[in-house]
């Protein structure tokens, strides 16, 4: 079967808060942008029943509603949304390739915002009951199904406790398995105070999951006391896991530099080790993973991708393929030597303007552009002829004059 082919300026893999923000910035910059999301737009934020710490919303808002607003805003700027998974990617080289089941996409820049996937307990029987057979990861999505039923929550962090409290609005009883001693939770103080004052919440301390049991659906969870080794069987109608997330980076292993835990390494411009490939949000190695920080990453990544494409286009269209020999002066206006040398550069432009072009690159504002020419320190020169860099020089006027005569001036 011949696959359909599509080309874009930017491809964004992942449609959570970070990916949607990057899409907004790229779309607003009039870049042809496509976003891939294998589930629902909004990512893990849609699993949160109430978000109280996103600036600009003094009243709590559901994660689902907030992410719907993100999606609408990105679509308003023409971003193409593809509700499908990327099956394979090739990130090296000028044209990046992303393949789905039916279509091969090519993009000049790729922004990875694939986020995380729920961590599993690894207990016996777990795989049999995932998602629609009794084990869930989203109280907002599935709470109504457990109206007047009994559920068990695994975990003790912010997500676990906040979602357990939310479940009490539906379930007749919510039990929470906590690995810590009595009274110790990893959640914030507000959530802890509310949890301990909620009558429907019961805590089972010093326990971890030993086994999930049932026929067609989950109906029992066997818990092991980590101090005594004693097993306790809990009858349940469903179980919610909130024990953290793992970065969803399997697709990129072997191409991008990552930590031992699989998080992608970037600099503060969201750049990875591959040119034109950026990583944002929960998938990158950083300290805090919240909607607010994902938005910040998305904004930086979107602007960085826009700048990368603009510089690449300038290099190709204005410098390498102009058809006329070009002298490029890379300078820093804050440096006195650079400012002094600029006078000589202007004289060269006046003297040889009919023979070759003279272009200046401000490395204070755009060091990346100079780096694309192989120049990392100002002042320096690059001579371009026949669509290639034929010479690079430091600021030696004698060598520059000799290079100009050799490369640019007719015999």
PDB file of N, CA and C in Angstrom, residues 40-49 51 62-65 67-68 138 140-141 163:
ATOM      1  N   UNK A  40      -6.580  11.841  23.502  1.00  0.00           N
ATOM      2  CA  UNK A  40      -7.356  13.072  23.394  1.00  0.00           C
ATOM      3  C   UNK A  40      -6.443  14.272  23.620  1.00  0.00           C
ATOM      4  N   UNK A  41      -6.622  15.371  22.884  1.00  0.00           N
ATOM      5  CA  UNK A  41      -5.824  16.571  23.124  1.00  0.00           C
ATOM      6  C   UNK A  41      -5.935  17.012  24.587  1.00  0.00           C
ATOM      7  N   UNK A  42      -4.803  17.378  25.147  1.00  0.00           N
ATOM      8  CA  UNK A  42      -4.788  17.797  26.545  1.00  0.00           C
ATOM      9  C   UNK A  42      -3.876  16.958  27.401  1.00  0.00           C
ATOM     10  N   UNK A  43      -3.607  15.724  26.974  1.00  0.00           N
ATOM     11  CA  UNK A  43      -2.669  14.884  27.692  1.00  0.00           C
ATOM     12  C   UNK A  43      -3.077  14.598  29.124  1.00  0.00           C
ATOM     13  N   UNK A  44      -2.089  14.474  29.998  1.00  0.00           N
ATOM     14  CA  UNK A  44      -2.340  14.087  31.374  1.00  0.00           C
ATOM     15  C   UNK A  44      -3.131  15.125  32.149  1.00  0.00           C
ATOM     16  N   UNK A  45      -3.119  16.366  31.696  1.00  0.00           N
ATOM     17  CA  UNK A  45      -3.875  17.410  32.395  1.00  0.00           C
ATOM     18  C   UNK A  45      -5.366  17.116  32.390  1.00  0.00           C
ATOM     19  N   UNK A  46      -5.853  16.397  31.371  1.00  0.00           N
ATOM     20  CA  UNK A  46      -7.282  16.084  31.304  1.00  0.00           C
ATOM     21  C   UNK A  46      -7.692  15.105  32.389  1.00  0.00           C
ATOM     22  N   UNK A  47      -6.711  14.439  33.015  1.00  0.00           N
ATOM     23  CA  UNK A  47      -7.025  13.494  34.081  1.00  0.00           C
ATOM     24  C   UNK A  47      -7.278  14.186  35.421  1.00  0.00           C
ATOM     25  N   UNK A  48      -7.011  15.476  35.488  1.00  0.00           N
ATOM     26  CA  UNK A  48      -7.104  16.202  36.758  1.00  0.00           C
ATOM     27  C   UNK A  48      -8.491  16.798  36.934  1.00  0.00           C
ATOM     28  N   UNK A  49      -9.123  16.468  38.040  1.00  0.00           N
ATOM     29  CA  UNK A  49     -10.495  16.928  38.261  1.00  0.00           C
ATOM     30  C   UNK A  49     -10.563  18.426  38.489  1.00  0.00           C
ATOM     31  N   UNK A  51      -7.963  22.036  38.640  1.00  0.00           N
ATOM     32  CA  UNK A  51      -6.666  22.721  38.583  1.00  0.00           C
ATOM     33  C   UNK A  51      -6.837  24.079  39.251  1.00  0.00           C
ATOM     34  N   UNK A  62     -11.608  22.425  35.632  1.00  0.00           N
ATOM     35  CA  UNK A  62     -11.234  21.038  35.354  1.00  0.00           C
ATOM     36  C   UNK A  62     -10.132  21.000  34.304  1.00  0.00           C
ATOM     37  N   UNK A  63      -9.299  19.989  34.396  1.00  0.00           N
ATOM     38  CA  UNK A  63      -8.244  19.848  33.408  1.00  0.00           C
ATOM     39  C   UNK A  63      -8.793  19.698  32.009  1.00  0.00           C
ATOM     40  N   UNK A  64      -9.902  18.992  31.887  1.00  0.00           N
ATOM     41  CA  UNK A  64     -10.515  18.791  30.572  1.00  0.00           C
ATOM     42  C   UNK A  64     -10.943  20.112  29.947  1.00  0.00           C
ATOM     43  N   UNK A  65     -11.595  20.974  30.723  1.00  0.00           N
ATOM     44  CA  UNK A  65     -12.056  22.248  30.188  1.00  0.00           C
ATOM     45  C   UNK A  65     -10.885  23.161  29.837  1.00  0.00           C
ATOM     46  N   UNK A  67      -7.866  22.290  28.934  1.00  0.00           N
ATOM     47  CA  UNK A  67      -7.204  21.794  27.731  1.00  0.00           C
ATOM     48  C   UNK A  67      -8.054  21.993  26.476  1.00  0.00           C
ATOM     49  N   UNK A  68      -9.369  21.980  26.622  1.00  0.00           N
ATOM     50  CA  UNK A  68     -10.229  22.283  25.469  1.00  0.00           C
ATOM     51  C   UNK A  68      -9.998  23.719  24.996  1.00  0.00           C
ATOM     52  N   UNK A 138      -7.636   7.634  35.553  1.00  0.00           N
ATOM     53  CA  UNK A 138      -8.272   8.946  35.420  1.00  0.00           C
ATOM     54  C   UNK A 138      -9.597   8.966  36.163  1.00  0.00           C
ATOM     55  N   UNK A 140     -11.405  11.634  36.772  1.00  0.00           N
ATOM     56  CA  UNK A 140     -12.315  12.520  36.041  1.00  0.00           C
ATOM     57  C   UNK A 140     -13.056  11.757  34.954  1.00  0.00           C
ATOM     58  N   UNK A 141     -12.343  10.873  34.283  1.00  0.00           N
ATOM     59  CA  UNK A 141     -12.930  10.121  33.171  1.00  0.00           C
ATOM     60  C   UNK A 141     -13.893   9.042  33.655  1.00  0.00           C
ATOM     61  N   UNK A 163      -7.433  13.012  43.587  1.00  0.00           N
ATOM     62  CA  UNK A 163      -8.377  12.198  42.819  1.00  0.00           C
ATOM     63  C   UNK A 163      -9.206  11.306  43.742  1.00  0.00           C
TER      64      UNK A 163
END
